[in-house]
Coordinates of C-alpha atoms and ligand atoms in Angstrom, one line a residue:
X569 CA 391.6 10.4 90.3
X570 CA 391.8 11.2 87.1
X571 CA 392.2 15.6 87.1
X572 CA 395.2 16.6 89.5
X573 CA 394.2 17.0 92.9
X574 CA 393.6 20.8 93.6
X575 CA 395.6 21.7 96.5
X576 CA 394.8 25.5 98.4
X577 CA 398.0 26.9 99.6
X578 CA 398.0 29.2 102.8
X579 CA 401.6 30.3 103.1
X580 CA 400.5 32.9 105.9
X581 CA 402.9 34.8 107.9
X582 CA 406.4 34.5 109.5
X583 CA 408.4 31.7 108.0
X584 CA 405.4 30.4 106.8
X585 CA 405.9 31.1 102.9
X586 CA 409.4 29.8 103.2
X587 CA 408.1 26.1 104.8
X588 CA 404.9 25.8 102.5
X589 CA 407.4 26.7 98.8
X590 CA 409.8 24.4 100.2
X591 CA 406.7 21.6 100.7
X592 CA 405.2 22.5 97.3
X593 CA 408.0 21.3 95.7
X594 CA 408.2 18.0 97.7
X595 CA 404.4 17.9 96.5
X596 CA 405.6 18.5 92.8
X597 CA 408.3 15.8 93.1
X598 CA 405.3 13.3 93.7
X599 CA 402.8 13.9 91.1
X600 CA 401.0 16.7 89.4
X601 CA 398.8 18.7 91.5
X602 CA 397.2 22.0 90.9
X603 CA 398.1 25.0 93.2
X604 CA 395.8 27.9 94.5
X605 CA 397.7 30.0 96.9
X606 CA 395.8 32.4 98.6
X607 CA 396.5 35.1 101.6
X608 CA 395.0 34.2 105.2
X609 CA 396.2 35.4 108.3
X610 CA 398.3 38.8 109.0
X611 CA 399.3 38.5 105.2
X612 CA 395.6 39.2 104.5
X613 CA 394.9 41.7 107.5
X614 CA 397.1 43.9 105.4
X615 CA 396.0 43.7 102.2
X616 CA 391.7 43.1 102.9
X617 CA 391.6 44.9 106.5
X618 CA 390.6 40.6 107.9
X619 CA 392.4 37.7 108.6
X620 CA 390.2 35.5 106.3
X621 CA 387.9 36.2 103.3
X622 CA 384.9 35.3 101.9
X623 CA 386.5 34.0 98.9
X624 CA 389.2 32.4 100.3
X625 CA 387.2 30.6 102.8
X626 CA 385.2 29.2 99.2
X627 CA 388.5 28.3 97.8
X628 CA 389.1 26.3 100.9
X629 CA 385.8 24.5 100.8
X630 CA 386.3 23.8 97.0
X631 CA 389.6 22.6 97.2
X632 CA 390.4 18.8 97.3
X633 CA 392.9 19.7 100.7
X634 CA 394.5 22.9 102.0
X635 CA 398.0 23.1 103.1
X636 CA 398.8 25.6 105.8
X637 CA 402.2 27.1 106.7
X638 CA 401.4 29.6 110.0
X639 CA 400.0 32.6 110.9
X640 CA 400.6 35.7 113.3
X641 CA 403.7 37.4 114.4
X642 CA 404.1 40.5 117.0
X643 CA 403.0 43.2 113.9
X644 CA 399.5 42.1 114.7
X645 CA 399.5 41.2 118.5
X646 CA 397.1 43.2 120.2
X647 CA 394.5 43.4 123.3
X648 CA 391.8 45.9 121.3
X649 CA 389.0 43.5 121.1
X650 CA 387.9 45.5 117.8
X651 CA 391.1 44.6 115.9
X652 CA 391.3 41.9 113.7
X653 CA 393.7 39.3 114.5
X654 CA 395.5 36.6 112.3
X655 CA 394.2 33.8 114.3
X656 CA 390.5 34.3 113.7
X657 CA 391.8 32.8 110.2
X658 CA 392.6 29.9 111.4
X659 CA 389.3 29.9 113.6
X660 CA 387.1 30.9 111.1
X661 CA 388.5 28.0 108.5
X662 CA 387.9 25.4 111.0
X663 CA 384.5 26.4 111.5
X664 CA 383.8 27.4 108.1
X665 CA 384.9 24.2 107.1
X666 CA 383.8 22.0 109.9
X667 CA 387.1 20.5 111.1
X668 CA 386.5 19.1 113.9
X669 CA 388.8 16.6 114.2
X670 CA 392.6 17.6 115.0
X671 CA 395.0 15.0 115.1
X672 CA 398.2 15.8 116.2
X673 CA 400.6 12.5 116.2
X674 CA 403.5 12.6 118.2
X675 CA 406.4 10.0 118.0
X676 CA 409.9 11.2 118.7
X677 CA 412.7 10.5 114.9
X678 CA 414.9 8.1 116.4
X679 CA 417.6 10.5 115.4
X680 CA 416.5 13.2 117.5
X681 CA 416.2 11.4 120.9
X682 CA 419.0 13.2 122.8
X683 CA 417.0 16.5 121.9
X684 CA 414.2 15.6 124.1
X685 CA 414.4 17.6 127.6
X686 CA 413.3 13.8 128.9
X687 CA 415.8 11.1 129.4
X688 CA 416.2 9.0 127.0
X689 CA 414.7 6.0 128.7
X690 CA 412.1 7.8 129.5
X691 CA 410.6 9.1 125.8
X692 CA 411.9 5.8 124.3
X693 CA 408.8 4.1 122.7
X694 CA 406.3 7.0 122.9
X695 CA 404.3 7.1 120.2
X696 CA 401.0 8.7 120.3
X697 CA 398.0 10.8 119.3
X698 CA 396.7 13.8 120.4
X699 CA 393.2 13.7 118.7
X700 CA 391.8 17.3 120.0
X701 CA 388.4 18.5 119.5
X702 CA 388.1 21.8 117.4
X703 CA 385.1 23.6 116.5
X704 CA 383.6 23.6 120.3
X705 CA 384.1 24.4 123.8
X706 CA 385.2 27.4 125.4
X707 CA 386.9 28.8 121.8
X708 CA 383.5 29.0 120.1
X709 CA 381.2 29.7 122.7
X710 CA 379.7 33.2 123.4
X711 CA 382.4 35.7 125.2
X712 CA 382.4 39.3 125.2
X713 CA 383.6 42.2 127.9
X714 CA 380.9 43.8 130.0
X715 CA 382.3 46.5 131.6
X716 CA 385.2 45.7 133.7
X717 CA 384.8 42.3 133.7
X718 CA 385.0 39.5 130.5
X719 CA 383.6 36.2 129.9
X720 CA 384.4 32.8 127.6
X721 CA 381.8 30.4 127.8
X722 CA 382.8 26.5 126.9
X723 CA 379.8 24.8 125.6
X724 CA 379.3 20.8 124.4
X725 CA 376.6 19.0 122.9
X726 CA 376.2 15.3 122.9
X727 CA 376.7 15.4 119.2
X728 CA 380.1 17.3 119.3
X729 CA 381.2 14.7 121.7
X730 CA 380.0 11.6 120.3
X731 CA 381.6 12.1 116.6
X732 CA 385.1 13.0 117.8
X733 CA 385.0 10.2 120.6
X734 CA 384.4 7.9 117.6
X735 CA 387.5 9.8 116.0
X736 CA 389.7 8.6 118.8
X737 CA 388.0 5.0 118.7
X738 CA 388.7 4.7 115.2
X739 CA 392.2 6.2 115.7
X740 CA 393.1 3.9 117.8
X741 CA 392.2 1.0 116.3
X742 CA 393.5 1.9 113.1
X743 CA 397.3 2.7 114.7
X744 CA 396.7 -1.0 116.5
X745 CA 396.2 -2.8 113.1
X746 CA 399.2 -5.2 112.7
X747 CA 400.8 -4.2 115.6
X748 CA 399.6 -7.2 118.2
X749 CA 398.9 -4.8 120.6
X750 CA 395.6 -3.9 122.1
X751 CA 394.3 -0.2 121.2
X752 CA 393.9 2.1 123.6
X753 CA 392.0 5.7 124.1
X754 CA 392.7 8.1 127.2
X755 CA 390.1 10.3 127.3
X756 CA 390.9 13.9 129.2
X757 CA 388.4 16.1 131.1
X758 CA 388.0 18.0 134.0
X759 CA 385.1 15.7 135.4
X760 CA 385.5 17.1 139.0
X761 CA 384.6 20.4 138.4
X762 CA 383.4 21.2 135.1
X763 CA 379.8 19.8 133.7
X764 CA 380.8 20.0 130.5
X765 CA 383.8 17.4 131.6
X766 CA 381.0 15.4 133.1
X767 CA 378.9 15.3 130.1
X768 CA 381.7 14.4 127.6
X769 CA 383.2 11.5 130.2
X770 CA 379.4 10.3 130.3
X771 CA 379.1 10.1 126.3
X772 CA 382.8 8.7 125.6
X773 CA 381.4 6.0 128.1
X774 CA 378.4 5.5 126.6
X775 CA 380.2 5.2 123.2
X776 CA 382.9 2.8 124.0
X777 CA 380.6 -0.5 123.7
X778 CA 380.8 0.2 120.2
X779 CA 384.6 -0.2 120.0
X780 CA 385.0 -3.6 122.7
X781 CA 388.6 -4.1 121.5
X782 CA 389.8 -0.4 122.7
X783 CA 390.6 0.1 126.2
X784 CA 389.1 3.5 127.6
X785 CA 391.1 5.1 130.4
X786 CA 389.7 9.1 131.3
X787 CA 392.0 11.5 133.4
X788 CA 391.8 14.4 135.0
X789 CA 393.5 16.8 132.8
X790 CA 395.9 18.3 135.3
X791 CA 396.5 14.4 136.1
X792 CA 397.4 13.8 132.0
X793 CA 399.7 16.5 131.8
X794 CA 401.7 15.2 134.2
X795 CA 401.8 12.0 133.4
X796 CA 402.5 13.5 130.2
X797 CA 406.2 13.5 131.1
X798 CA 406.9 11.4 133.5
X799 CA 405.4 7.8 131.4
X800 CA 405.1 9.1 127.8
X801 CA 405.7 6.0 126.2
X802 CA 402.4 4.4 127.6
X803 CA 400.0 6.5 126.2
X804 CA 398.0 5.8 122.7
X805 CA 395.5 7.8 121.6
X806 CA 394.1 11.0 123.6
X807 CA 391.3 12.2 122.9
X808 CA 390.0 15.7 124.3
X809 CA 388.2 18.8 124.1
X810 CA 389.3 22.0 122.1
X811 CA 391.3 24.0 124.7
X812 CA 392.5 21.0 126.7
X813 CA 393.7 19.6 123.6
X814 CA 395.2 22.5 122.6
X815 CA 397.8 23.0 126.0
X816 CA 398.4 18.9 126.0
X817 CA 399.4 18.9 122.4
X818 CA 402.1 21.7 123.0
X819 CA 403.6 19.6 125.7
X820 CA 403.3 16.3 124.0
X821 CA 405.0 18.0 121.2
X822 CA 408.0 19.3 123.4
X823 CA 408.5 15.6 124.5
X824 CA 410.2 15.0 121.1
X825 CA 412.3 18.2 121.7
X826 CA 411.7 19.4 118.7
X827 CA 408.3 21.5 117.9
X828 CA 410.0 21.9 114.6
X829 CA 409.4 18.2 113.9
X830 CA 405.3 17.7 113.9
X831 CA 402.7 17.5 111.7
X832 CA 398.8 18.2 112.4
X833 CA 395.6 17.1 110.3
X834 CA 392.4 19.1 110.8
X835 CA 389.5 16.9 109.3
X836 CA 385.9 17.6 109.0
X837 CA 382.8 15.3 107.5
X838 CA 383.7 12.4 105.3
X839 CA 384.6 13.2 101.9
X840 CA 384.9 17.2 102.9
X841 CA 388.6 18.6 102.5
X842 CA 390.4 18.7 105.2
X843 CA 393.4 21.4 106.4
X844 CA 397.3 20.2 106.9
X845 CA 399.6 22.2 108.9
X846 CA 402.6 22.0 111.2
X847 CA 402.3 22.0 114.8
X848 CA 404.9 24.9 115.2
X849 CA 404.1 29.0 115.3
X850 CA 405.3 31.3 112.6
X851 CA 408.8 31.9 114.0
X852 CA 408.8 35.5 113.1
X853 CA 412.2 35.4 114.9
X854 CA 413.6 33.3 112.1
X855 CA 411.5 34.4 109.2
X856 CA 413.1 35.1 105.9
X857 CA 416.6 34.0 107.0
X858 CA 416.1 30.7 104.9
X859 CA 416.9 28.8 108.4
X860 CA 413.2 27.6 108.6
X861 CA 413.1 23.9 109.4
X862 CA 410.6 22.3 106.6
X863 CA 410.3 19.0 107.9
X864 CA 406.9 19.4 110.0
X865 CA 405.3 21.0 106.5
X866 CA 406.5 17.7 105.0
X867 CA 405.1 15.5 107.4
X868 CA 401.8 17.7 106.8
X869 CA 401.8 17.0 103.3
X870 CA 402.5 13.5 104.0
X871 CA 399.2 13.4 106.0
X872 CA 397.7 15.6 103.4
X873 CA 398.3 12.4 101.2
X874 CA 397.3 10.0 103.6
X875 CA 394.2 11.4 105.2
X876 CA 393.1 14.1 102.3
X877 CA 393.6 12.2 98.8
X878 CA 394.3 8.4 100.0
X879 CA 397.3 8.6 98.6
X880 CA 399.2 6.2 101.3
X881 CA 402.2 5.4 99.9
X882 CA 403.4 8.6 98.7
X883 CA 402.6 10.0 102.5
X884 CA 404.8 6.7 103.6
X885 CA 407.7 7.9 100.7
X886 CA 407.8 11.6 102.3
X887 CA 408.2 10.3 106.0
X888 CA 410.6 8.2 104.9
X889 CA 412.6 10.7 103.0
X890 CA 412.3 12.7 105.9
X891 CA 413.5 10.1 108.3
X892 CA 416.4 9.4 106.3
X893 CA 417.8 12.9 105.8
X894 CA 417.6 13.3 109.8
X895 CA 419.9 10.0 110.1
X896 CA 422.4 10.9 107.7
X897 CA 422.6 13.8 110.4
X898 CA 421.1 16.9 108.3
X899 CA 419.9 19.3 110.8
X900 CA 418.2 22.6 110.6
X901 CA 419.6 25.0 113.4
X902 CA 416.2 24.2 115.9
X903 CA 417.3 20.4 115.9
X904 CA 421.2 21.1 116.0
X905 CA 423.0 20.4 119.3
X906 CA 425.9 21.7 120.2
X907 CA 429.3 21.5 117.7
X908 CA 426.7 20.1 114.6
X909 CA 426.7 22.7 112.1
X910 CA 423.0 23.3 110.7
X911 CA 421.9 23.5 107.3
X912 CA 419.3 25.9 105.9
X913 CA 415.5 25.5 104.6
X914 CA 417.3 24.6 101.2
X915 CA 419.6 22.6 101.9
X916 CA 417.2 20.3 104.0
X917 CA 414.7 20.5 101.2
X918 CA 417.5 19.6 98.5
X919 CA 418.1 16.7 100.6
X920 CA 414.3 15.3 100.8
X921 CA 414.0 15.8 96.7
X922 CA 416.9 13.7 96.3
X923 CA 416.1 10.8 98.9
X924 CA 412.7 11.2 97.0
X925 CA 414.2 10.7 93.6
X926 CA 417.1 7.7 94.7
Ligands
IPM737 C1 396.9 25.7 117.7 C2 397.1 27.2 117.9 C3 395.8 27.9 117.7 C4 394.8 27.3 118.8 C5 395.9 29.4 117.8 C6 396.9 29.9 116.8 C7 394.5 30.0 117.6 O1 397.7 27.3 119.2 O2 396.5 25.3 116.5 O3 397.2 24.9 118.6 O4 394.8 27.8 119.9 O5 394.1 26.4 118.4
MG738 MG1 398.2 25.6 120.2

């Protein structure tokens, strides 16, 4: 690439700003890059009266990748279905930008073991993705009050199915490359009750052919979250729709015992930016105390490098940065236990630079 990359920065609310300054300069520590930040979220609710504008939603699609801190915070939590809300933001870019792909991967720092509410034999090994669904289903399908009553509806099309079941196929094979061991999707529905479920388990069969050296499991999704915790470490790739992906990517990300810790990718068509943020909320509890943990906005940027520019080895210098900092026992105060004394956002980031510069 011969101009710098142009990279759309949505700081948002909360501790958001602190996380994504802290990651530009990471960025800056690679390579040039230019810089577009832009308000989306509560942030813009307050200035434009909506969580995401016109214009910014054009930056977005002009952009060669967008890097997300977080958005919402109790100012704008609210019931009235007439006020705007921060996370139609974050809706409205995935739609607007047609990312329909969310991976969320999920494999617990070495370091941080003993934070995991599992036993440590029992998280040792995981290593997994969540690859969730994200412009369909029940968040995107028609809903509205009538009277005293409300409805969501959760809609599928073979189509929606078909590309993101590829998404976990290819996933899967990809993470497999190297390794020796087989590939393997899980694919999660609610067969039993739900059509939906039964048409998205009938397509992910009817696409698996395709992909002979992946093994294709599907569970029940009440099934998957429990075995969730109690045999972590023998799951791959998941692949699922948009809500159900959305609760079993919360709880895969507690395994690690850190939220703090993980990065997401939100991809659309090939060649089509795609949007980089960390798995955690906007922590308004924490915000503008410069204790923010910047590690999961690192990771983001590392996947921002991987999966938006192609720029592997940089993504592989930033996680290893990161991985390094956490063994020389740096902690922010989400990851400290007991008797470690925690460092702030800039002390952390301090660290990164200078594993990135040794
Ligand atoms: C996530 C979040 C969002 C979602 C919210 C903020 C709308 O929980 O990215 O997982 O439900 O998708
Ligand atoms: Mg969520």
């Amino acid at each position: 690439m011969s101009e710098a990359p142009r990279i759309v920065l949505l700081p948002g609310d909360g501790i958001g700003p602190e996380i994504v300054a802290a990651t530009r300069r990471v960025l800056e520590a690679l390579g040039e890059f230019e810089f577009d930040g832009r308000l989306m979220g509560g942030c813009s609710i307050d200035e434009h009266g909506t969580a995401l504008t016109d214009e910014v939603l054009d930056a977005c699609r002009a952009a060669d990748a967008v890097l997300l801190g977080a958005v919402g915070g109790p100012k704008w939590d609210t019931t009235d279905p007439e006020a705007p809300r921060p996370e139609q933001g974050l809706l409205g870019l995935r739609k607007g930008m047609g990312l329909y792909a969310n991976l969320r991967p999920v494999r617990p720092s070495p370091a941080l073991v003993a934070a995991s509410p599992l036993r440590e034999e029992r998280i040792a090994g995981t290593d997994l993705l969540v690859v969730r669904e994200l412009t369909g289903g029940i968040y995107f399908g028609d809903s509205g009050r009538d009277g005293d009553a409300a409805h969501d509806t959760c809609e599928y099309s073979v189509a929606e199915i078909e590309r993101i079941a590829r998404v976990g196929f290819e996933s899967a094979r990809h993470r497999a490359e190297g390794s020796g061991r087989a590939p393997r999707v899980t694919s999660v529905d609610k067969a039993n009750v739900l059509e939906t479920s039964r048409l998205w388990r009938e397509v992910v069969g009817r696409v698996a052919p395709d992909y002979p050296d992946v093994e294709l499991d599907h569970l029940l999704v009440d099934n998957a979250a429990m075995q969730l915790v109690s045999r972590p470490a023998e799951f791959d790739v998941i692949v699922t729709e948009n809500l159900f992906g959305d609760i079993l990517s919360d709880e895969s990300a507690m395994l690690t015992g850190s939220l703090g810790m993980l990065p997401s990718a939100s991809l659309g068509a090939e060649g089509e930016p795609g949007l980089f943020e960390p798995v955690h909320g906007s922590a308004p509890d924490v915000a503008g105390q410069g204790i923010a943990n910047p590690l999961a906005t690192f990771l983001s940027a590392a996947m921002l490098l991987r999966h938006g520019l192609e720029r592997a080895d940089d993504a592989v210098r930033i996680e290893s940065a990161v991985d390094a900092v956490l063994e020389r026992g740096l902690r922010t105060p989400d990851l400290a236990a007991a008797g470690e004394s925690p460092v702030g956002t800039d002390e952390m980031t301090a660290a990164v630079l200078s594993e990135l510069a040794a």
